Tab-separated table of N, CA, C and O in Angstrom:
chain	number	residue	atom	x	y	z
A	45	MET	N	40.920	3.047	6.264
A	45	MET	CA	39.663	3.266	5.717
A	45	MET	C	38.746	4.106	6.699
A	45	MET	O	38.764	3.795	7.874
A	46	ASN	N	38.053	5.024	6.202
A	46	ASN	CA	37.123	5.746	7.089
A	46	ASN	C	35.798	5.210	7.043
A	46	ASN	O	35.465	4.268	6.313
A	47	LYS	N	34.918	5.864	7.829
A	47	LYS	CA	33.561	5.465	7.943
A	47	LYS	C	32.812	5.293	6.694
A	47	LYS	O	32.085	4.391	6.336
A	48	GLU	N	33.021	6.383	5.733
A	48	GLU	CA	32.369	6.406	4.538
A	48	GLU	C	32.684	5.293	3.476
A	48	GLU	O	31.837	4.705	2.912
A	49	ASP	N	34.044	4.877	3.577
A	49	ASP	CA	34.518	3.824	2.705
A	49	ASP	C	33.913	2.552	3.224
A	49	ASP	O	33.556	1.618	2.385
A	50	ILE	N	33.902	2.315	4.487
A	50	ILE	CA	33.365	1.112	5.037
A	50	ILE	C	31.839	0.950	4.673
A	50	ILE	O	31.375	-0.090	4.368
A	51	LEU	N	31.138	2.131	4.795
A	51	LEU	CA	29.755	2.030	4.541
A	51	LEU	C	29.545	1.737	3.132
A	51	LEU	O	28.660	0.911	2.654
A	52	LYS	N	30.195	2.366	2.182
A	52	LYS	CA	30.048	2.071	0.797
A	52	LYS	C	30.385	0.727	0.468
A	52	LYS	O	29.675	0.009	-0.408
A	53	LYS	N	31.469	0.144	1.057
A	53	LYS	CA	31.857	-1.260	0.834
A	53	LYS	C	30.828	-2.177	1.308
A	53	LYS	O	30.396	-3.158	0.650
A	54	ALA	N	30.337	-1.985	2.408
A	54	ALA	CA	29.124	-2.836	3.014
A	54	ALA	C	27.822	-2.841	2.113
A	54	ALA	O	27.293	-3.752	1.870
A	55	GLN	N	27.555	-1.536	1.664
A	55	GLN	CA	26.369	-1.404	0.787
A	55	GLN	C	26.635	-2.144	-0.456
A	55	GLN	O	25.721	-2.763	-1.140
A	56	LYS	N	27.838	-2.065	-1.081
A	56	LYS	CA	28.088	-2.755	-2.296
A	56	LYS	C	28.144	-4.203	-2.118
A	56	LYS	O	27.464	-5.023	-2.905
A	57	GLU	N	28.599	-4.785	-0.993
A	57	GLU	CA	28.609	-6.209	-0.767
A	57	GLU	C	27.202	-6.693	-0.500
A	57	GLU	O	26.807	-7.869	-0.974
A	58	ASN	N	26.262	-5.898	0.092
A	58	ASN	CA	24.976	-6.348	0.351
A	58	ASN	C	23.993	-5.906	-0.815
A	58	ASN	O	22.847	-6.065	-0.648
A	59	LYS	N	24.456	-5.453	-1.870
A	59	LYS	CA	23.718	-5.017	-3.077
A	59	LYS	C	22.639	-3.990	-2.775
A	59	LYS	O	21.522	-4.092	-3.126
A	60	GLY	N	22.953	-3.120	-1.730
A	60	GLY	CA	22.071	-1.991	-1.442
A	60	GLY	C	21.008	-2.471	-0.474
A	60	GLY	O	19.981	-1.636	-0.162
A	61	LYS	N	21.019	-3.671	0.048
A	61	LYS	CA	19.979	-4.217	0.995
A	61	LYS	C	20.241	-3.817	2.285
A	61	LYS	O	21.425	-3.738	2.699
A	62	ASP	N	19.264	-3.483	3.197
A	62	ASP	CA	19.437	-3.083	4.530
A	62	ASP	C	19.396	-4.366	5.362
A	62	ASP	O	18.428	-5.045	5.475
A	63	VAL	N	20.568	-4.828	5.725
A	63	VAL	CA	20.654	-6.040	6.505
A	63	VAL	C	19.774	-6.141	7.841
A	63	VAL	O	19.235	-7.145	8.089
A	64	ALA	N	19.764	-4.963	8.546
A	64	ALA	CA	18.999	-4.933	9.772
A	64	ALA	C	17.410	-5.087	9.364
A	64	ALA	O	16.733	-5.822	10.117
A	65	ASP	N	17.063	-4.504	8.254
A	65	ASP	CA	15.646	-4.663	7.777
A	65	ASP	C	15.264	-6.140	7.494
A	65	ASP	O	14.352	-6.631	7.899
A	66	LEU	N	16.181	-6.701	6.745
A	66	LEU	CA	16.046	-8.095	6.326
A	66	LEU	C	15.895	-9.067	7.493
A	66	LEU	O	15.121	-9.982	7.598
A	67	GLU	N	16.849	-8.877	8.527
A	67	GLU	CA	16.787	-9.562	9.663
A	67	GLU	C	15.524	-9.426	10.540
A	67	GLU	O	14.919	-10.340	11.034
A	68	ALA	N	15.032	-8.182	10.584
A	68	ALA	CA	13.773	-7.901	11.285
A	68	ALA	C	12.690	-8.575	10.552
A	68	ALA	O	11.792	-9.122	11.234
A	69	GLN	N	12.589	-8.551	9.236
A	69	GLN	CA	11.623	-9.232	8.450
A	69	GLN	C	11.640	-10.723	8.681
A	69	GLN	O	10.626	-11.364	8.910
A	70	GLN	N	12.873	-11.385	8.752
A	70	GLN	CA	12.935	-12.779	9.030
A	70	GLN	C	12.374	-13.106	10.379
A	70	GLN	O	11.681	-14.118	10.637
A	71	LYS	N	12.717	-12.327	11.340
A	71	LYS	CA	12.370	-12.560	12.698
A	71	LYS	C	10.847	-12.439	12.908
A	71	LYS	O	10.232	-13.249	13.499
A	72	GLY	N	10.362	-11.499	12.189
A	72	GLY	CA	8.846	-11.247	12.272
A	72	GLY	C	8.148	-12.376	11.539
A	72	GLY	O	7.150	-12.959	12.134
A	73	ALA	N	8.643	-12.794	10.328
A	73	ALA	CA	8.062	-13.897	9.677
A	73	ALA	C	8.074	-15.215	10.403
A	73	ALA	O	7.180	-16.034	10.548
A	74	TYR	N	9.168	-15.418	11.170
A	74	TYR	CA	9.411	-16.588	11.878
A	74	TYR	C	8.318	-16.656	13.061
A	74	TYR	O	7.798	-17.677	13.367
A	75	ARG	N	8.246	-15.613	13.808
A	75	ARG	CA	7.293	-15.568	14.806
A	75	ARG	C	5.914	-15.621	14.397
A	75	ARG	O	5.077	-16.297	15.055
A	76	ALA	N	5.557	-14.977	13.259
A	76	ALA	CA	4.242	-15.103	12.601
A	76	ALA	C	3.935	-16.446	12.260
A	76	ALA	O	2.649	-16.935	12.409
A	77	TYR	N	4.879	-17.188	11.898
A	77	TYR	CA	4.649	-18.561	11.408
A	77	TYR	C	4.247	-19.356	12.626
A	77	TYR	O	3.241	-20.174	12.572
A	78	PHE	N	4.859	-19.271	13.827
A	78	PHE	CA	4.442	-20.020	15.004
A	78	PHE	C	3.088	-19.565	15.570
A	78	PHE	O	2.268	-20.342	16.027
A	79	VAL	N	2.847	-18.213	15.449
A	79	VAL	CA	1.508	-17.671	15.867
A	79	VAL	C	0.453	-18.318	15.046
A	79	VAL	O	-0.596	-18.807	15.520
A	80	GLY	N	0.648	-18.332	13.777
A	80	GLY	CA	-0.287	-18.970	12.807
A	80	GLY	C	-0.493	-20.343	13.044
A	80	GLY	O	-1.645	-20.822	13.147
A	81	ILE	N	0.463	-21.127	13.452
A	81	ILE	CA	0.397	-22.630	13.705
A	81	ILE	C	-0.470	-22.812	14.968
A	81	ILE	O	-1.373	-23.593	15.032
A	82	ILE	N	-0.121	-21.938	15.964
A	82	ILE	CA	-0.825	-22.154	17.201
A	82	ILE	C	-2.196	-21.754	17.075
A	82	ILE	O	-3.158	-22.437	17.688
A	83	LEU	N	-2.540	-20.732	16.382
A	83	LEU	CA	-4.003	-20.324	16.130
A	83	LEU	C	-4.757	-21.439	15.367
A	83	LEU	O	-5.878	-21.747	15.709
A	84	ILE	N	-4.128	-21.926	14.446
A	84	ILE	CA	-4.840	-22.939	13.497
A	84	ILE	C	-5.105	-24.206	14.384
A	84	ILE	O	-6.151	-24.700	14.370
A	85	ILE	N	-4.107	-24.630	15.226
A	85	ILE	CA	-4.245	-25.725	16.059
A	85	ILE	C	-5.357	-25.519	17.015
A	85	ILE	O	-6.282	-26.318	17.416
A	86	LEU	N	-5.413	-24.276	17.673
A	86	LEU	CA	-6.468	-23.848	18.628
A	86	LEU	C	-7.842	-23.849	17.953
A	86	LEU	O	-8.826	-24.379	18.575
A	87	VAL	N	-8.025	-23.349	16.782
A	87	VAL	CA	-9.289	-23.475	16.012
A	87	VAL	C	-9.615	-24.819	15.811
A	87	VAL	O	-10.834	-25.302	15.948
A	88	CYS	N	-8.685	-25.827	15.442
A	88	CYS	CA	-9.035	-27.182	15.214
A	88	CYS	C	-9.602	-27.744	16.440
A	88	CYS	O	-10.537	-28.581	16.436
A	89	PHE	N	-8.896	-27.528	17.652
A	89	PHE	CA	-9.399	-28.047	18.965
A	89	PHE	C	-10.705	-27.514	19.292
A	89	PHE	O	-11.590	-28.286	19.753
A	90	VAL	N	-10.991	-26.241	19.216
A	90	VAL	CA	-12.228	-25.661	19.484
A	90	VAL	C	-13.347	-26.275	18.534
A	90	VAL	O	-14.413	-26.623	19.034
A	91	GLU	N	-13.049	-26.297	17.244
A	91	GLU	CA	-14.021	-26.989	16.329
A	91	GLU	C	-14.385	-28.377	16.745
A	91	GLU	O	-15.457	-28.761	16.610
A	92	GLY	N	-13.256	-29.101	17.105
A	92	GLY	CA	-13.525	-30.500	17.442
A	92	GLY	C	-14.341	-30.620	18.764
A	92	GLY	O	-15.140	-31.461	18.881
A	93	PHE	N	-14.196	-29.726	19.730
A	93	PHE	CA	-14.785	-29.722	20.982
A	93	PHE	C	-16.204	-29.288	20.764
A	93	PHE	O	-17.218	-29.905	21.355
A	94	VAL	N	-16.456	-28.203	20.004
A	94	VAL	CA	-17.764	-27.741	19.914
A	94	VAL	C	-18.687	-28.411	18.939
A	94	VAL	O	-19.869	-28.798	19.021
A	95	LEU	N	-18.055	-28.671	17.751
A	95	LEU	CA	-18.802	-29.319	16.591
A	95	LEU	C	-18.674	-30.869	16.532
A	95	LEU	O	-19.369	-31.510	15.692
A	96	HIS	N	-17.769	-31.385	17.369
A	96	HIS	CA	-17.558	-32.809	17.417
A	96	HIS	C	-17.071	-33.359	16.013
A	96	HIS	O	-17.543	-34.392	15.658
A	97	ARG	N	-16.179	-32.702	15.429
A	97	ARG	CA	-15.668	-33.127	14.128
A	97	ARG	C	-14.250	-32.595	13.960
A	97	ARG	O	-13.909	-31.483	14.600
A	98	SER	N	-13.451	-33.226	13.118
A	98	SER	CA	-12.090	-32.760	12.870
A	98	SER	C	-12.106	-31.738	11.821
A	98	SER	O	-12.850	-31.783	10.815
A	99	ASN	N	-11.167	-30.741	11.937
A	99	ASN	CA	-10.858	-29.670	10.964
A	99	ASN	C	-9.723	-30.158	10.095
A	99	ASN	O	-8.562	-29.766	10.365
A	100	TYR	N	-9.964	-30.850	8.981
A	100	TYR	CA	-8.879	-31.398	8.212
A	100	TYR	C	-8.169	-30.257	7.386
A	100	TYR	O	-7.102	-30.345	7.163
A	101	GLY	N	-8.968	-29.196	7.113
A	101	GLY	CA	-8.345	-28.072	6.326
A	101	GLY	C	-7.321	-27.394	7.134
A	101	GLY	O	-6.168	-27.038	6.693
A	102	GLY	N	-7.586	-27.148	8.398
A	102	GLY	CA	-6.589	-26.502	9.310
A	102	GLY	C	-5.392	-27.289	9.579
A	102	GLY	O	-4.279	-26.783	9.544
A	103	THR	N	-5.545	-28.640	9.731
A	103	THR	CA	-4.454	-29.484	9.839
A	103	THR	C	-3.525	-29.418	8.659
A	103	THR	O	-2.313	-29.428	8.720
A	104	MET	N	-4.218	-29.467	7.545
A	104	MET	CA	-3.469	-29.529	6.170
A	104	MET	C	-2.643	-28.211	6.116
A	104	MET	O	-1.504	-28.234	5.650
A	105	ALA	N	-3.231	-27.051	6.550
A	105	ALA	CA	-2.467	-25.769	6.402
A	105	ALA	C	-1.184	-25.791	7.314
A	105	ALA	O	-0.247	-25.296	6.846
A	106	VAL	N	-1.321	-26.372	8.429
A	106	VAL	CA	-0.157	-26.526	9.378
A	106	VAL	C	0.961	-27.278	8.772
A	106	VAL	O	2.134	-26.926	8.713
A	107	PHE	N	0.626	-28.508	8.181
A	107	PHE	CA	1.642	-29.292	7.503
A	107	PHE	C	2.166	-28.611	6.145
A	107	PHE	O	3.355	-28.653	5.881
A	108	ALA	N	1.287	-27.774	5.449
A	108	ALA	CA	1.720	-27.094	4.334
A	108	ALA	C	2.799	-26.010	4.659
A	108	ALA	O	3.762	-25.861	3.942
A	109	MET	N	2.526	-25.414	5.810
A	109	MET	CA	3.550	-24.295	6.271
A	109	MET	C	4.884	-25.075	6.685
A	109	MET	O	5.927	-24.533	6.192
A	110	GLY	N	4.820	-26.145	7.311
A	110	GLY	CA	6.055	-26.925	7.593
A	110	GLY	C	6.750	-27.309	6.366
A	110	GLY	O	7.978	-27.268	6.241
A	111	PHE	N	5.968	-27.857	5.392
A	111	PHE	CA	6.562	-28.237	4.014
A	111	PHE	C	7.238	-27.127	3.337
A	111	PHE	O	8.383	-27.242	3.005
A	112	THR	N	6.604	-25.885	3.315
A	112	THR	CA	7.249	-24.804	2.666
A	112	THR	C	8.505	-24.349	3.334
A	112	THR	O	9.435	-24.091	2.674
A	113	ALA	N	8.384	-24.273	4.669
A	113	ALA	CA	9.637	-23.967	5.393
A	113	ALA	C	10.835	-24.804	5.252
A	113	ALA	O	11.898	-24.391	4.984
A	114	PHE	N	10.561	-26.138	5.230
A	114	PHE	CA	11.725	-27.137	5.164
A	114	PHE	C	12.124	-27.188	3.662
A	114	PHE	O	13.397	-27.428	3.294
A	115	LEU	N	11.219	-26.962	2.633
A	115	LEU	CA	11.635	-26.990	1.373
A	115	LEU	C	12.574	-25.878	0.931
A	115	LEU	O	13.529	-25.938	0.385
A	116	ILE	N	12.146	-24.761	1.487
A	116	ILE	CA	13.030	-23.514	1.240
A	116	ILE	C	14.332	-23.531	1.880
A	116	ILE	O	15.353	-23.324	1.392
A	117	LYS	N	14.217	-24.269	3.062
A	117	LYS	CA	15.562	-24.502	3.911
A	117	LYS	C	16.462	-25.404	3.078
A	117	LYS	O	17.665	-25.267	2.877
A	118	TYR	N	15.734	-26.452	2.513
A	118	TYR	CA	16.572	-27.473	1.716
A	118	TYR	C	17.218	-26.778	0.502
A	118	TYR	O	18.399	-26.933	0.095
A	119	LEU	N	16.257	-25.961	-0.291
A	119	LEU	CA	16.862	-25.400	-1.483
A	119	LEU	C	17.856	-24.176	-1.181
A	119	LEU	O	18.834	-24.079	-2.063
A	120	THR	N	17.946	-23.816	-0.004
A	120	THR	CA	18.998	-22.744	0.449
A	120	THR	C	20.268	-23.581	0.766
A	120	THR	O	21.334	-23.219	0.387
A	121	LEU	N	20.134	-24.563	1.710
A	121	LEU	CA	21.279	-25.226	2.267
A	121	LEU	C	21.735	-26.496	1.584
A	121	LEU	O	22.894	-27.022	1.838
A	122	ARG	N	20.846	-27.126	0.795
A	122	ARG	CA	21.077	-28.331	0.162
A	122	ARG	C	21.504	-29.482	1.000
A	122	ARG	O	22.361	-30.341	0.743
A	123	LYS	N	20.941	-29.578	2.250
A	123	LYS	CA	21.173	-30.645	3.164
A	123	LYS	C	19.974	-31.685	3.043
A	123	LYS	O	18.927	-31.458	2.994
A	124	LYS	N	20.583	-32.990	2.821
A	124	LYS	CA	19.605	-34.063	2.594
A	124	LYS	C	18.471	-34.231	3.646
A	124	LYS	O	17.374	-34.492	3.365
A	125	HIS	N	18.842	-34.044	4.920
A	125	HIS	CA	17.870	-34.257	5.987
A	125	HIS	C	16.752	-33.164	5.957
A	125	HIS	O	15.694	-33.467	6.315
A	126	GLU	N	17.125	-32.028	5.323
A	126	GLU	CA	16.020	-30.902	5.264
A	126	GLU	C	15.098	-31.384	4.194
A	126	GLU	O	13.855	-31.311	4.229
A	127	LEU	N	15.606	-32.111	3.026
A	127	LEU	CA	14.777	-32.599	1.987
A	127	LEU	C	13.825	-33.775	2.588
A	127	LEU	O	12.631	-33.772	2.251
A	128	PHE	N	14.396	-34.549	3.449
A	128	PHE	CA	13.632	-35.692	3.997
A	128	PHE	C	12.614	-35.201	4.815
A	128	PHE	O	11.413	-35.642	4.661
A	129	VAL	N	12.762	-34.239	5.677
A	129	VAL	CA	11.706	-33.602	6.520
A	129	VAL	C	10.712	-32.885	5.628
A	129	VAL	O	9.439	-33.063	5.891
A	130	ALA	N	11.155	-32.171	4.616
A	130	ALA	CA	10.183	-31.556	3.554
A	130	ALA	C	9.331	-32.595	2.919
A	130	ALA	O	8.120	-32.328	2.872
A	131	LEU	N	9.810	-33.763	2.599
A	131	LEU	CA	9.058	-34.725	1.917
A	131	LEU	C	8.038	-35.351	2.810
A	131	LEU	O	6.944	-35.592	2.467
A	132	ILE	N	8.428	-35.517	4.146
A	132	ILE	CA	7.483	-36.046	5.132
A	132	ILE	C	6.306	-34.974	5.288
A	132	ILE	O	5.098	-35.383	5.311
A	133	TYR	N	6.581	-33.814	5.475
A	133	TYR	CA	5.586	-32.676	5.624
A	133	TYR	C	4.774	-32.635	4.237
A	133	TYR	O	3.610	-32.463	4.328
A	134	GLY	N	5.345	-32.858	3.119
A	134	GLY	CA	4.630	-32.864	1.845
A	134	GLY	C	3.610	-34.046	1.770
A	134	GLY	O	2.434	-33.796	1.465
A	135	VAL	N	4.096	-35.176	2.228
A	135	VAL	CA	3.189	-36.286	2.147
A	135	VAL	C	2.041	-36.163	3.158
A	135	VAL	O	0.867	-36.399	2.868
A	136	LEU	N	2.297	-35.661	4.432
A	136	LEU	CA	1.286	-35.356	5.348
A	136	LEU	C	0.286	-34.347	4.879
A	136	LEU	O	-0.904	-34.323	5.149
A	137	THR	N	0.804	-33.239	4.111
A	137	THR	CA	0.007	-32.144	3.626
A	137	THR	C	-1.042	-32.808	2.612
A	137	THR	O	-2.197	-32.417	2.625
A	138	LEU	N	-0.399	-33.740	1.684
A	138	LEU	CA	-1.309	-34.360	0.685
A	138	LEU	C	-2.464	-35.274	1.362
A	138	LEU	O	-3.563	-35.226	0.970
A	139	LEU	N	-2.010	-35.932	2.318
A	139	LEU	CA	-2.971	-36.778	3.162
A	139	LEU	C	-4.177	-35.993	3.720
A	139	LEU	O	-5.280	-36.397	3.536
A	140	TRP	N	-3.723	-34.914	4.427
A	140	TRP	CA	-4.808	-33.994	4.941
A	140	TRP	C	-5.521	-33.301	4.023
A	140	TRP	O	-6.825	-32.991	4.261
A	141	LEU	N	-4.901	-32.900	2.776
A	141	LEU	CA	-5.684	-32.356	1.817
A	141	LEU	C	-6.748	-33.272	1.262
A	141	LEU	O	-7.907	-32.860	1.008
A	142	ILE	N	-6.461	-34.565	1.022
A	142	ILE	CA	-7.375	-35.471	0.560
A	142	ILE	C	-8.484	-35.637	1.615
A	142	ILE	O	-9.703	-35.667	1.139
A	143	LEU	N	-8.260	-35.797	2.877
A	143	LEU	CA	-9.130	-35.800	3.899
A	143	LEU	C	-10.112	-34.640	3.936
A	143	LEU	O	-11.373	-34.743	4.138
A	144	TRP	N	-9.552	-33.415	3.814
A	144	TRP	CA	-10.307	-32.171	3.783
A	144	TRP	C	-11.316	-32.169	2.572
A	144	TRP	O	-12.500	-31.738	2.702
A	145	ILE	N	-10.855	-32.639	1.324
A	145	ILE	CA	-11.626	-32.741	0.229
A	145	ILE	C	-12.823	-33.713	0.368
A	145	ILE	O	-13.911	-33.441	0.041
A	146	LEU	N	-12.452	-34.830	0.994
A	146	LEU	CA	-13.570	-35.883	1.288
A	146	LEU	C	-14.584	-35.350	2.285
A	146	LEU	O	-15.738	-35.465	2.104
A	147	GLN	N	-14.027	-34.570	3.212
A	147	GLN	CA	-15.049	-33.905	4.181
A	147	GLN	C	-15.779	-32.841	3.579
A	147	GLN	O	-17.047	-32.848	3.747
A	148	LEU	N	-15.263	-32.071	2.584
A	148	LEU	CA	-16.075	-30.962	1.987
A	148	LEU	C	-17.140	-31.681	0.995
A	148	LEU	O	-18.190	-31.180	0.907
A	149	CYS	N	-16.735	-32.874	0.472
A	149	CYS	CA	-17.695	-33.579	-0.407
A	149	CYS	C	-18.785	-34.302	0.373
A	149	CYS	O	-19.712	-34.973	-0.218
A	150	GLY	N	-18.614	-34.336	1.708
A	150	GLY	CA	-19.674	-35.105	2.535
A	150	GLY	C	-19.315	-36.622	2.664
A	150	GLY	O	-20.114	-37.378	3.195
A	151	VAL	N	-18.248	-37.109	2.154
A	151	VAL	CA	-17.922	-38.544	2.167
A	151	VAL	C	-17.624	-39.001	3.688
A	151	VAL	O	-17.941	-40.001	4.033
A	152	ILE	N	-16.803	-38.106	4.371
A	152	ILE	CA	-16.516	-38.285	5.715
A	152	ILE	C	-17.034	-37.143	6.607
A	152	ILE	O	-17.209	-36.036	6.090
A	153	ALA	N	-17.242	-37.374	7.832
A	153	ALA	CA	-17.834	-36.271	8.663
A	153	ALA	C	-16.645	-35.472	9.324
A	153	ALA	O	-15.567	-35.712	9.427
């Protein structure tokens, strides 16, 4: 097999997708996920320190990102522990969502 045959075979197996590009996108998304979480947590701490109140919406967003990540991981790998972790994140997302709604309605500070 020459280089051209190997390239054609690889492109056919990958359905025309650029594997290096996909890996770069995944790596970027993974790092962006952590940067987003760190920034949201930082905003929550600053808001708590300056305004003396909790930012329930930001905390809900952090748990929602974790829920999404583990749900997709479960749907891809079908491992029960991934589903368990996704469900925990899902319940925590709902809890913080309820707290955020109550905060927006003025029921809690």
